[in-house]
Amino acid sequence: MGHLLPAILFSLCAAVAPAIAATAVADGGATPEALLARAAAAMAGSNWSGVYVHTAGGQSESFRTTRRIDGASDAERVEALEGVAREIVRQGDEVHLFVPDRREVRIERRLAAPGFPLVLPIDPAALAQSYRVSVVGAGRVASRDAIILKLQAVDALRYSREVWLDRETALPLKLRVIDAAGATLEQVAFSEVRIGQRIAAAQVRPGRQAGYAGWEVQRLTAELPGGLRAPDAASLGPGFRLLGGLARRAQGEAPSAIHWAFGDGLASVSVFVEEPTASAVAAAPVAAQRGALGVLELTVGGRRLTAVGEVPRALLERSLAAAGAALR
Amino acid sequence: MKDVSSLMDGELDARKARSTIQRVEDQDELWDAWSTFHVIRDTLQGNPVVPGRFNQRLHERLLREPAPPPPPWWRRPRGARGLRIGGVAVVIGVLAGLALIWRMPPVPVPVTALHPPALEAGIDEPRLAERVSAHRPMLPLDAAPRSSEAVEARP
């Protein structure tokens, strides 16, 4: 998993290329697939810095993001500009979350969602099964001209998306997640951005000037224990694949939950399967929703199963069922 | 496995559904998947969940019994009656349902349409927020994850 994202983005470029000739030409000669391939290449190989606004469930939050590619090194830093000064630094697939109000550094491996706001295709084969891609217009984001791509979901197991690609570099500048009725569930958009400039290594290091002496360091994820049966991703629906699995620790000892991640090339869903406990009694399922992000949790056989993802409820249910079936 | 979930969602045509039911009866793994899907769906629907031991006995009984040959379509029992009897009748009930749509094109039934809403909670509820944070680590939430898992884990 060390450099998974660049690898899959590279494979996206390779796999999408043959489809270019077969698709109607749009936007001055670029097909939708060619635009996606350019976007993938821009995501994989560009430096940038900027501020983006994330809107979901009636709430908006601003974040500053900085991305630095230097040879094989891929680093990213995201700072919350409102509320508690949380900060996230990613090096490859390892994510460090700095929580100043608790003087904690939490370290875990990134598994499900790629860096934000660039939640874009990571698996072209699955994507072709799951979405119809078309150019639907032009727009402007953060003072930059953009081409608008629509990724129309082919079924009710995922949401559609619109993405604004920078006309010059093809870097995604804005993303809208849309439900079946056409309503916007969630949106991310740069309010300012610089693309392709030189980024110093110091800009993607944690920024606390007073240092981190006395902070508690927690490493939350570990490799999967042997002998586990992975859930069958095909039972989720067309195009879904198992992205990977991790063990999440508890009490500093044995893992307490297994984290499985599934994706269709665009949307992703995580399922957490906890170890059975005597205190886990059967109760009504619990659901939560903010924007496109849904959570569904239930208890079966003394285990808590939790599904989390930017997907409709139907897919959360299927994810729980797949994870549950793998326990038998 | 995919066919089993599709069968439950009414997404298979009649021929595919029959072959899937046969395979569920024949293969332990698919039977387990079938049972698990039912347990999870019953839990989601708030229905009483059949205990595992009963499931196991039913399974063993099914293994002993020859699979019932599908009756002529005009004599197939209705699904509701079959469901009262148990697992064997569930299979027959599904066949009855198939008889009703024998000549009709398959119509996918959204899973959500079958389920009443679960208890709604806030996504900032600490326990859920921790899972959300694990799913989307690059998107910090204001709600701090505050579980024992986060607090007590050590490198």
CSV table of C-alpha atoms in Angstrom, one decimal:
chain,number,residue,atom,x,y,z
A,1,MET,CA,0.0,0.0,0.0
A,2,GLY,CA,3.1,2.2,0.3
A,3,HIS,CA,2.4,4.2,-2.8
A,4,LEU,CA,-0.9,2.9,-3.8
A,5,LEU,CA,-2.6,6.1,-5.0
A,6,PRO,CA,0.1,7.1,-7.5
A,7,ALA,CA,0.1,3.5,-8.7
A,8,ILE,CA,-3.6,3.3,-9.3
A,9,LEU,CA,-3.7,6.8,-10.8
A,10,PHE,CA,-1.0,5.7,-13.2
A,11,SER,CA,-3.0,2.6,-14.1
A,12,LEU,CA,-6.0,4.9,-14.6
A,13,CYS,CA,-4.1,6.8,-17.2
A,14,ALA,CA,-3.1,3.6,-19.0
A,15,ALA,CA,-6.5,2.0,-18.9
A,16,VAL,CA,-8.5,5.0,-19.9
A,17,ALA,CA,-6.4,5.8,-23.0
A,18,PRO,CA,-7.9,3.1,-25.2
A,19,ALA,CA,-11.4,4.3,-24.6
A,20,ILE,CA,-10.6,7.8,-25.8
A,21,ALA,CA,-11.1,7.0,-29.5
A,22,ALA,CA,-14.4,5.4,-28.9
A,23,THR,CA,-16.1,8.4,-27.3
A,24,ALA,CA,-17.7,11.5,-28.7
A,25,VAL,CA,-15.4,14.4,-28.8
A,26,ALA,CA,-16.2,17.2,-26.4
A,27,ASP,CA,-14.6,20.5,-25.4
A,28,GLY,CA,-12.3,21.2,-28.3
A,29,GLY,CA,-11.2,17.7,-28.9
A,30,ALA,CA,-10.9,16.3,-25.4
A,31,THR,CA,-13.2,13.4,-24.6
A,32,PRO,CA,-14.6,13.0,-21.1
A,33,GLU,CA,-12.4,10.0,-20.6
A,34,ALA,CA,-9.3,11.9,-21.8
A,35,LEU,CA,-10.2,14.7,-19.4
A,36,LEU,CA,-10.4,12.2,-16.5
A,37,ALA,CA,-7.1,10.8,-17.5
A,38,ARG,CA,-5.6,14.3,-17.5
A,39,ALA,CA,-7.2,14.9,-14.1
A,40,ALA,CA,-5.7,11.7,-12.7
A,41,ALA,CA,-2.3,12.6,-14.0
A,42,ALA,CA,-2.6,16.1,-12.5
A,43,MET,CA,-3.6,14.6,-9.1
A,44,ALA,CA,-0.8,12.2,-9.2
A,45,GLY,CA,1.9,14.6,-10.2
A,46,SER,CA,1.1,18.2,-9.2
A,47,ASN,CA,2.0,20.5,-6.4
A,48,TRP,CA,-0.6,22.8,-5.2
A,49,SER,CA,-1.6,25.0,-2.3
A,50,GLY,CA,-4.9,26.7,-1.6
A,51,VAL,CA,-8.0,27.0,0.6
A,52,TYR,CA,-11.1,25.0,0.0
A,53,VAL,CA,-14.6,25.1,1.5
A,54,HIS,CA,-16.4,21.9,2.3
A,55,THR,CA,-20.2,22.2,2.6
A,56,ALA,CA,-22.4,19.3,3.8
A,57,GLY,CA,-25.6,19.1,5.8
A,58,GLY,CA,-26.0,22.8,6.0
A,59,GLN,CA,-22.5,23.3,7.5
A,60,SER,CA,-19.5,24.8,5.8
A,61,GLU,CA,-15.9,24.5,6.9
A,62,SER,CA,-12.7,25.9,5.4
A,63,PHE,CA,-9.4,24.1,5.1
A,64,ARG,CA,-6.0,25.1,3.9
A,65,THR,CA,-4.3,22.3,1.8
A,66,THR,CA,-0.8,21.9,0.6
A,67,ARG,CA,0.5,19.1,-1.6
A,68,ARG,CA,4.1,18.4,-2.4
A,69,ILE,CA,5.4,15.8,-4.8
A,70,ASP,CA,9.2,15.3,-4.9
A,71,GLY,CA,10.4,12.2,-6.7
A,72,ALA,CA,8.8,9.2,-4.8
A,73,SER,CA,7.8,11.4,-1.9
A,74,ASP,CA,4.1,12.3,-1.8
A,75,ALA,CA,3.1,14.6,1.1
A,76,GLU,CA,0.0,16.6,1.9
A,77,ARG,CA,-1.0,18.8,4.8
A,78,VAL,CA,-4.6,19.9,5.6
A,79,GLU,CA,-5.3,22.5,8.3
A,80,ALA,CA,-8.8,23.4,9.7
A,81,LEU,CA,-9.2,27.1,9.5
A,82,GLU,CA,-12.1,27.3,11.9
A,83,GLY,CA,-12.8,25.9,15.4
A,84,VAL,CA,-10.1,23.7,16.9
A,85,ALA,CA,-6.8,24.0,15.0
A,86,ARG,CA,-6.8,20.4,13.8
A,87,GLU,CA,-4.1,19.5,11.4
A,88,ILE,CA,-3.5,16.5,9.2
A,89,VAL,CA,-0.2,15.6,7.6
A,90,ARG,CA,0.0,12.7,5.2
A,91,GLN,CA,3.3,11.1,4.0
A,92,GLY,CA,2.5,8.4,1.4
A,93,ASP,CA,-0.3,6.4,3.0
A,94,GLU,CA,0.6,7.3,6.6
A,95,VAL,CA,-1.6,9.9,8.1
A,96,HIS,CA,-0.8,11.9,11.2
A,97,LEU,CA,-3.7,13.7,12.9
A,98,PHE,CA,-2.7,16.4,15.3
A,99,VAL,CA,-5.4,17.2,18.0
A,100,PRO,CA,-4.2,20.2,19.9
A,101,ASP,CA,-7.0,20.3,22.4
A,102,ARG,CA,-6.1,16.8,23.6
A,103,ARG,CA,-2.4,17.1,23.0
A,104,GLU,CA,-2.5,14.0,20.8
A,105,VAL,CA,-1.0,12.7,17.6
A,106,ARG,CA,-2.9,9.9,16.1
A,107,ILE,CA,-1.1,7.9,13.4
A,108,GLU,CA,-2.9,5.6,11.0
A,109,ARG,CA,-2.8,4.3,7.6
A,110,ARG,CA,-5.0,5.8,4.9
A,111,LEU,CA,-7.2,3.1,3.5
A,112,ALA,CA,-10.5,4.3,2.0
A,113,ALA,CA,-10.6,7.8,0.8
A,114,PRO,CA,-7.8,9.5,-1.1
A,115,GLY,CA,-6.7,13.0,-0.3
A,116,PHE,CA,-9.2,15.7,-0.3
A,117,PRO,CA,-10.7,17.5,-2.2
A,118,LEU,CA,-9.4,15.3,-5.0
A,119,VAL,CA,-11.8,12.4,-4.6
A,120,LEU,CA,-11.6,11.3,-8.2
A,121,PRO,CA,-11.4,8.1,-10.1
A,122,ILE,CA,-8.9,5.6,-8.8
A,123,ASP,CA,-10.0,2.6,-10.7
A,124,PRO,CA,-11.0,3.1,-14.3
A,125,ALA,CA,-12.4,-0.5,-14.9
A,126,ALA,CA,-14.8,-0.2,-12.0
A,127,LEU,CA,-15.6,3.4,-12.9
A,128,ALA,CA,-16.8,2.4,-16.4
A,129,GLN,CA,-19.2,-0.1,-14.9
A,130,SER,CA,-20.6,2.3,-12.5
A,131,TYR,CA,-20.9,5.8,-14.0
A,132,ARG,CA,-21.6,7.4,-17.4
A,133,VAL,CA,-19.2,10.3,-17.9
A,134,SER,CA,-20.0,13.4,-20.0
A,135,VAL,CA,-19.0,17.0,-20.4
A,136,VAL,CA,-21.9,19.1,-19.3
A,137,GLY,CA,-20.6,22.7,-19.5
A,138,ALA,CA,-18.0,25.2,-18.4
A,139,GLY,CA,-17.6,27.3,-15.3
A,140,ARG,CA,-15.2,29.2,-13.2
A,141,VAL,CA,-13.8,28.3,-9.8
A,142,ALA,CA,-11.3,30.2,-7.7
A,143,SER,CA,-10.8,32.6,-10.6
A,144,ARG,CA,-9.8,29.8,-12.9
A,145,ASP,CA,-11.7,28.5,-16.0
A,146,ALA,CA,-13.1,25.1,-15.6
A,147,ILE,CA,-14.7,22.3,-17.6
A,148,ILE,CA,-17.6,20.5,-15.9
A,149,LEU,CA,-17.8,16.7,-16.0
A,150,LYS,CA,-20.8,14.8,-14.9
A,151,LEU,CA,-20.4,11.3,-13.6
A,152,GLN,CA,-23.9,9.8,-13.7
A,153,ALA,CA,-24.4,6.8,-11.5
A,154,VAL,CA,-25.8,3.8,-13.3
A,155,ASP,CA,-27.9,2.6,-10.4
A,156,ALA,CA,-29.2,3.5,-6.9
A,157,LEU,CA,-26.2,2.1,-5.1
A,158,ARG,CA,-24.0,5.2,-5.5
A,159,TYR,CA,-24.4,8.9,-5.9
A,160,SER,CA,-23.7,10.9,-9.1
A,161,ARG,CA,-21.1,13.6,-9.1
A,162,GLU,CA,-20.1,16.7,-11.0
A,163,VAL,CA,-16.5,17.8,-11.0
A,164,TRP,CA,-15.0,21.1,-12.2
A,165,LEU,CA,-11.6,20.5,-13.8
A,166,ASP,CA,-9.1,23.3,-14.2
A,167,ARG,CA,-9.0,24.0,-18.0
A,168,GLU,CA,-5.3,24.5,-17.9
A,169,THR,CA,-4.1,21.7,-15.7
A,170,ALA,CA,-7.2,19.4,-15.4
A,171,LEU,CA,-6.8,19.5,-11.6
A,172,PRO,CA,-10.2,19.1,-9.9
A,173,LEU,CA,-11.2,22.5,-8.4
A,174,LYS,CA,-14.8,21.7,-7.3
A,175,LEU,CA,-16.8,18.6,-6.6
A,176,ARG,CA,-20.5,18.2,-6.1
A,177,VAL,CA,-22.2,15.0,-4.9
A,178,ILE,CA,-25.7,14.6,-6.1
A,179,ASP,CA,-28.6,12.4,-5.1
A,180,ALA,CA,-31.0,10.6,-7.4
A,181,ALA,CA,-33.4,13.7,-7.3
A,182,GLY,CA,-30.6,16.0,-8.4
A,183,ALA,CA,-30.1,17.7,-5.1
A,184,THR,CA,-26.6,18.6,-3.9
A,185,LEU,CA,-25.7,16.5,-0.9
A,186,GLU,CA,-22.1,17.7,-0.5
A,187,GLN,CA,-19.7,20.1,-2.1
A,188,VAL,CA,-16.1,20.9,-2.0
A,189,ALA,CA,-14.6,23.9,-3.8
A,190,PHE,CA,-11.4,25.8,-3.8
A,191,SER,CA,-11.8,29.4,-3.0
A,192,GLU,CA,-8.2,30.1,-3.8
A,193,VAL,CA,-5.6,27.8,-5.3
A,194,ARG,CA,-2.1,27.9,-6.8
A,195,ILE,CA,-1.1,24.9,-9.0
A,196,GLY,CA,2.3,23.7,-10.0
A,197,GLN,CA,4.5,26.0,-8.0
A,198,ARG,CA,7.5,24.9,-5.9
A,199,ILE,CA,6.5,23.7,-2.4
A,200,ALA,CA,9.2,23.6,0.3
A,201,ALA,CA,9.3,20.4,2.4
A,202,ALA,CA,8.7,22.6,5.5
A,203,GLN,CA,5.3,23.5,4.1
A,204,VAL,CA,4.0,20.0,4.5
A,205,ARG,CA,5.3,19.4,8.0
A,206,PRO,CA,3.2,20.0,11.0
A,207,GLY,CA,3.1,23.7,11.7
A,208,ARG,CA,2.9,24.0,15.5
A,209,GLN,CA,5.7,26.4,16.4
A,210,ALA,CA,5.7,25.5,20.1
A,211,GLY,CA,6.5,21.9,19.2
A,212,TYR,CA,4.9,18.7,20.4
A,213,ALA,CA,6.8,17.9,23.6
A,214,GLY,CA,4.6,16.0,26.0
A,215,TRP,CA,2.0,15.1,23.3
A,216,GLU,CA,0.7,11.5,23.4
A,217,VAL,CA,1.4,9.5,20.3
A,218,GLN,CA,-1.0,6.7,19.3
A,219,ARG,CA,-0.7,4.4,16.4
A,220,LEU,CA,-4.2,3.2,15.7
A,221,THR,CA,-3.8,0.8,12.8
A,222,ALA,CA,-1.9,-2.4,12.2
A,223,GLU,CA,-1.7,-5.1,9.6
A,224,LEU,CA,-4.5,-7.6,9.4
A,225,PRO,CA,-4.1,-10.7,11.5
A,226,GLY,CA,-3.7,-13.9,9.5
A,227,GLY,CA,-6.5,-16.3,8.5
A,228,LEU,CA,-9.2,-13.7,8.1
A,229,ARG,CA,-11.7,-14.2,5.4
A,230,ALA,CA,-12.2,-11.0,3.4
A,231,PRO,CA,-15.8,-9.9,2.5
A,232,ASP,CA,-17.0,-10.6,-1.0
A,233,ALA,CA,-17.0,-7.2,-2.6
A,234,ALA,CA,-19.0,-8.4,-5.6
A,235,SER,CA,-22.1,-8.8,-3.4
A,236,LEU,CA,-22.1,-5.0,-2.9
A,237,GLY,CA,-23.0,-4.4,-6.5
A,238,PRO,CA,-21.4,-3.9,-9.9
A,239,GLY,CA,-18.0,-2.3,-9.9
A,240,PHE,CA,-17.3,-2.5,-6.2
A,241,ARG,CA,-14.0,-3.9,-5.1
A,242,LEU,CA,-12.2,-4.5,-1.9
A,243,LEU,CA,-9.6,-1.8,-1.4
A,244,GLY,CA,-8.0,-3.3,1.6
A,245,GLY,CA,-8.2,-4.1,5.3
A,246,LEU,CA,-6.6,-3.0,8.5
A,247,ALA,CA,-6.8,-3.9,12.1
A,248,ARG,CA,-7.6,-1.1,14.5
A,249,ARG,CA,-6.1,-1.4,18.0
A,250,ALA,CA,-7.7,-1.2,21.4
A,251,GLN,CA,-6.2,-1.0,24.9
A,252,GLY,CA,-2.8,-1.1,23.3
A,253,GLU,CA,-3.1,-4.9,22.8
A,254,ALA,CA,-5.1,-7.0,20.4
A,255,PRO,CA,-6.9,-5.4,17.6
A,256,SER,CA,-10.5,-4.5,18.5
A,257,ALA,CA,-11.9,-4.0,15.1
A,258,ILE,CA,-11.2,-4.9,11.5
A,259,HIS,CA,-11.6,-2.1,9.0
A,260,TRP,CA,-12.5,-3.2,5.5
A,261,ALA,CA,-12.7,-0.6,2.7
A,262,PHE,CA,-14.6,-1.0,-0.6
A,263,GLY,CA,-14.8,1.3,-3.6
A,264,ASP,CA,-16.3,1.5,-7.1
A,265,GLY,CA,-13.5,3.8,-8.4
A,266,LEU,CA,-15.2,6.9,-7.1
A,267,ALA,CA,-17.3,6.3,-4.1
A,268,SER,CA,-16.0,4.4,-1.1
A,269,VAL,CA,-17.4,2.7,2.0
A,270,SER,CA,-15.7,1.4,5.1
A,271,VAL,CA,-17.0,-1.4,7.3
A,272,PHE,CA,-15.8,-1.9,10.8
A,273,VAL,CA,-16.2,-5.3,12.4
A,274,GLU,CA,-15.6,-5.4,16.1
A,275,GLU,CA,-14.6,-8.3,18.1
A,276,PRO,CA,-17.6,-9.9,19.9
A,277,THR,CA,-18.1,-8.7,23.5
A,278,ALA,CA,-20.6,-9.7,26.1
A,279,SER,CA,-21.7,-6.1,26.6
A,280,ALA,CA,-22.7,-5.7,22.9
A,281,VAL,CA,-26.4,-6.4,23.1
A,282,ALA,CA,-28.7,-6.5,20.2
A,283,ALA,CA,-30.4,-3.1,19.7
A,284,ALA,CA,-32.1,-1.2,17.0
A,285,PRO,CA,-29.8,-0.2,14.2
A,286,VAL,CA,-28.4,3.4,14.4
A,287,ALA,CA,-28.1,5.6,11.3
A,288,ALA,CA,-26.5,9.0,10.8
A,289,GLN,CA,-26.2,11.2,7.8
A,290,ARG,CA,-24.4,14.4,6.9
A,291,GLY,CA,-24.3,15.4,3.3
A,292,ALA,CA,-23.4,12.4,1.3
A,293,LEU,CA,-21.8,10.7,4.2
A,294,GLY,CA,-23.9,8.0,5.8
A,295,VAL,CA,-23.3,5.8,8.8
A,296,LEU,CA,-25.2,2.6,9.7
A,297,GLU,CA,-24.5,0.5,12.7
A,298,LEU,CA,-26.0,-2.6,14.1
A,299,THR,CA,-25.1,-5.4,16.5
A,300,VAL,CA,-25.2,-9.0,15.4
A,301,GLY,CA,-24.0,-12.0,17.4
A,302,GLY,CA,-22.3,-9.8,20.0
A,303,ARG,CA,-20.4,-7.9,17.3
A,304,ARG,CA,-20.9,-4.3,16.4
A,305,LEU,CA,-20.8,-3.7,12.6
A,306,THR,CA,-20.5,-0.2,11.3
A,307,ALA,CA,-20.6,1.0,7.7
A,308,VAL,CA,-19.5,4.5,6.8
A,309,GLY,CA,-19.4,5.9,3.3
A,310,GLU,CA,-20.4,8.5,0.8
A,311,VAL,CA,-23.0,6.1,-0.5
A,312,PRO,CA,-26.8,5.6,-0.2
A,313,ARG,CA,-28.3,3.6,2.6
A,314,ALA,CA,-28.8,0.6,0.4
A,315,LEU,CA,-25.1,0.2,-0.1
A,316,LEU,CA,-24.4,0.6,3.6
A,317,GLU,CA,-26.7,-2.3,4.2
A,318,ARG,CA,-25.1,-4.4,1.6
A,319,SER,CA,-21.7,-3.6,3.0
A,320,LEU,CA,-22.8,-4.8,6.4
A,321,ALA,CA,-24.2,-7.9,5.0
A,322,ALA,CA,-21.0,-8.7,3.1
A,323,ALA,CA,-18.9,-8.2,6.2
A,324,GLY,CA,-21.3,-10.2,8.3
A,325,ALA,CA,-21.3,-13.1,5.8
A,326,ALA,CA,-17.5,-13.3,5.9
A,327,LEU,CA,-17.6,-14.0,9.6
A,328,ARG,CA,-19.3,-17.3,9.1
B,1,MET,CA,-22.3,-14.6,-3.0
B,2,LYS,CA,-23.3,-11.8,-5.3
B,3,ASP,CA,-26.2,-13.9,-6.6
B,4,VAL,CA,-27.4,-14.5,-3.1
B,5,SER,CA,-27.7,-10.8,-2.3
B,6,SER,CA,-29.2,-10.1,-5.7
B,7,LEU,CA,-31.8,-12.9,-5.0
B,8,MET,CA,-32.8,-11.2,-1.8
B,9,ASP,CA,-33.1,-7.9,-3.6
B,10,GLY,CA,-35.4,-9.5,-6.3
B,11,GLU,CA,-32.9,-8.6,-9.0
B,12,LEU,CA,-32.5,-12.1,-10.6
B,13,ASP,CA,-34.7,-13.4,-13.4
B,14,ALA,CA,-36.6,-16.6,-12.8
B,15,ARG,CA,-34.1,-19.0,-14.2
B,16,LYS,CA,-31.1,-17.4,-12.4
B,17,ALA,CA,-33.1,-17.3,-9.2
B,18,ARG,CA,-33.9,-21.0,-9.4
B,19,SER,CA,-30.3,-22.0,-10.0
B,20,THR,CA,-29.2,-19.7,-7.1
B,21,ILE,CA,-31.7,-21.3,-4.7
B,22,GLN,CA,-30.4,-24.7,-5.7
B,23,ARG,CA,-26.8,-23.6,-5.1
B,24,VAL,CA,-27.8,-22.1,-1.7
B,25,GLU,CA,-29.2,-25.5,-0.7
B,26,ASP,CA,-26.1,-27.3,-2.0
B,27,GLN,CA,-23.3,-25.2,-0.7
B,28,ASP,CA,-22.5,-24.5,3.0
B,29,GLU,CA,-20.9,-21.2,2.2
B,30,LEU,CA,-23.9,-19.9,0.3
B,31,TRP,CA,-26.2,-21.1,2.9
B,32,ASP,CA,-24.2,-19.2,5.5
B,33,ALA,CA,-24.4,-16.1,3.4
B,34,TRP,CA,-28.1,-16.5,2.9
B,35,SER,CA,-28.6,-16.9,6.7
B,36,THR,CA,-26.4,-14.0,7.5
B,37,PHE,CA,-28.1,-11.7,5.0
B,38,HIS,CA,-31.5,-12.7,6.6
B,39,VAL,CA,-30.2,-12.0,10.1
B,40,ILE,CA,-28.9,-8.6,9.2
B,41,ARG,CA,-31.9,-7.7,7.2
B,42,ASP,CA,-34.2,-8.8,10.1
B,43,THR,CA,-32.1,-6.8,12.4
B,44,LEU,CA,-32.5,-3.8,10.2
B,45,GLN,CA,-36.2,-4.3,9.9
B,46,GLY,CA,-36.6,-4.7,13.7
B,47,ASN,CA,-37.9,-8.3,13.3
B,48,PRO,CA,-37.0,-11.0,15.8
B,49,VAL,CA,-33.8,-12.7,14.7
B,50,VAL,CA,-33.9,-16.5,14.4
B,51,PRO,CA,-31.3,-17.9,16.9
B,52,GLY,CA,-28.2,-19.5,15.4
B,53,ARG,CA,-28.9,-22.9,16.8
B,54,PHE,CA,-32.2,-23.0,15.2
B,55,ASN,CA,-30.6,-22.0,12.0
B,56,GLN,CA,-28.1,-24.8,12.3
B,57,ARG,CA,-30.8,-27.4,13.0
B,58,LEU,CA,-32.7,-26.2,10.0
B,59,HIS,CA,-29.6,-26.4,8.0
B,60,GLU,CA,-28.9,-30.0,9.0
B,61,ARG,CA,-32.6,-30.9,8.3
B,62,LEU,CA,-32.3,-29.4,4.9
B,63,LEU,CA,-29.2,-31.4,4.2
B,64,ARG,CA,-31.0,-34.6,5.1
B,65,GLU,CA,-34.0,-33.8,3.0
B,66,PRO,CA,-34.0,-34.0,-0.8
B,67,ALA,CA,-34.6,-30.6,-2.4
B,68,PRO,CA,-38.3,-30.3,-3.3
B,69,PRO,CA,-38.9,-30.4,-7.0
B,70,PRO,CA,-40.5,-27.2,-8.2
B,71,PRO,CA,-44.3,-27.8,-8.6
B,72,PRO,CA,-46.2,-26.6,-11.6
B,73,TRP,CA,-46.6,-22.9,-11.5
B,74,TRP,CA,-50.3,-23.1,-11.0
B,75,ARG,CA,-49.9,-25.1,-7.8
B,76,ARG,CA,-47.1,-23.2,-6.2
B,77,PRO,CA,-47.9,-21.9,-2.6
B,78,ARG,CA,-48.0,-18.2,-1.8
B,79,GLY,CA,-45.0,-16.6,-0.2
B,80,ALA,CA,-46.7,-15.6,3.0
B,81,ARG,CA,-47.7,-19.1,3.8
B,82,GLY,CA,-44.3,-20.4,3.1
B,83,LEU,CA,-42.6,-17.9,5.4
B,84,ARG,CA,-44.6,-19.2,8.4
B,85,ILE,CA,-43.1,-22.6,8.1
B,86,GLY,CA,-39.5,-21.9,8.2
B,87,GLY,CA,-36.4,-22.1,6.1
B,88,VAL,CA,-37.6,-24.8,3.8
B,89,ALA,CA,-40.7,-22.9,3.1
B,90,VAL,CA,-38.8,-19.8,2.5
B,91,VAL,CA,-37.3,-21.4,-0.5
B,92,ILE,CA,-40.7,-22.6,-1.7
B,93,GLY,CA,-42.1,-19.1,-1.0
B,94,VAL,CA,-39.4,-17.5,-3.2
B,95,LEU,CA,-40.4,-20.0,-5.9
B,96,ALA,CA,-44.0,-18.9,-5.5
B,97,GLY,CA,-43.0,-15.3,-5.8
B,98,LEU,CA,-41.1,-16.2,-8.9
B,99,ALA,CA,-44.3,-17.9,-10.3
B,100,LEU,CA,-46.1,-14.6,-10.0
B,101,ILE,CA,-43.5,-12.8,-12.1
B,102,TRP,CA,-42.8,-15.8,-14.4
B,103,ARG,CA,-43.6,-13.9,-17.6
B,104,MET,CA,-42.7,-10.5,-16.4
B,105,PRO,CA,-39.4,-8.7,-16.8
B,106,PRO,CA,-37.4,-8.5,-13.6
B,107,VAL,CA,-37.9,-5.3,-11.7
B,108,PRO,CA,-35.2,-4.4,-9.2
B,109,VAL,CA,-36.5,-3.7,-5.8
B,110,PRO,CA,-34.4,-1.0,-4.0
B,111,VAL,CA,-33.2,-2.4,-0.7
B,112,THR,CA,-34.1,0.8,1.1
B,113,ALA,CA,-37.7,0.4,0.1
B,114,LEU,CA,-38.0,-2.7,2.3
B,115,HIS,CA,-36.7,-1.1,5.5
B,116,PRO,CA,-38.1,1.3,8.0
B,117,PRO,CA,-35.7,4.0,9.1
B,118,ALA,CA,-33.2,3.1,11.8
B,119,LEU,CA,-32.8,5.2,14.9
B,120,GLU,CA,-31.3,8.5,13.6
B,121,ALA,CA,-28.2,9.8,15.4
B,122,GLY,CA,-25.8,12.7,14.9
B,123,ILE,CA,-22.7,12.0,12.9
B,124,ASP,CA,-20.8,13.9,15.6
B,125,GLU,CA,-21.8,11.4,18.2
B,126,PRO,CA,-18.3,10.4,19.5
B,127,ARG,CA,-18.5,6.8,18.7
B,128,LEU,CA,-19.7,7.4,15.1
B,129,ALA,CA,-17.3,10.3,14.7
B,130,GLU,CA,-14.4,8.0,15.4
B,131,ARG,CA,-15.5,5.7,12.6
B,132,VAL,CA,-16.1,8.6,10.2
B,133,SER,CA,-12.6,9.9,11.0
B,134,ALA,CA,-11.1,6.5,10.2
B,135,HIS,CA,-13.0,6.4,6.9
B,136,ARG,CA,-12.0,9.9,5.9
B,137,PRO,CA,-8.9,10.8,7.8
B,138,MET,CA,-8.2,13.7,5.4
B,139,LEU,CA,-11.3,15.5,6.4
B,140,PRO,CA,-11.1,16.5,10.1
B,141,LEU,CA,-14.4,16.7,11.9
B,142,ASP,CA,-14.9,19.2,14.7
B,143,ALA,CA,-16.1,16.4,16.9
B,144,ALA,CA,-13.1,14.8,18.6
B,145,PRO,CA,-13.1,11.1,18.6
B,146,ARG,CA,-13.2,10.1,22.3
B,147,SER,CA,-13.3,6.4,22.5
B,148,SER,CA,-11.1,4.2,24.7
B,149,GLU,CA,-9.7,2.8,21.5
B,150,ALA,CA,-8.2,6.1,20.6
B,151,VAL,CA,-7.1,7.1,24.1
B,152,GLU,CA,-5.5,3.9,25.2
B,153,ALA,CA,-3.8,2.6,22.1
B,154,ARG,CA,-0.1,2.8,22.1
B,155,PRO,CA,2.5,2.4,19.3
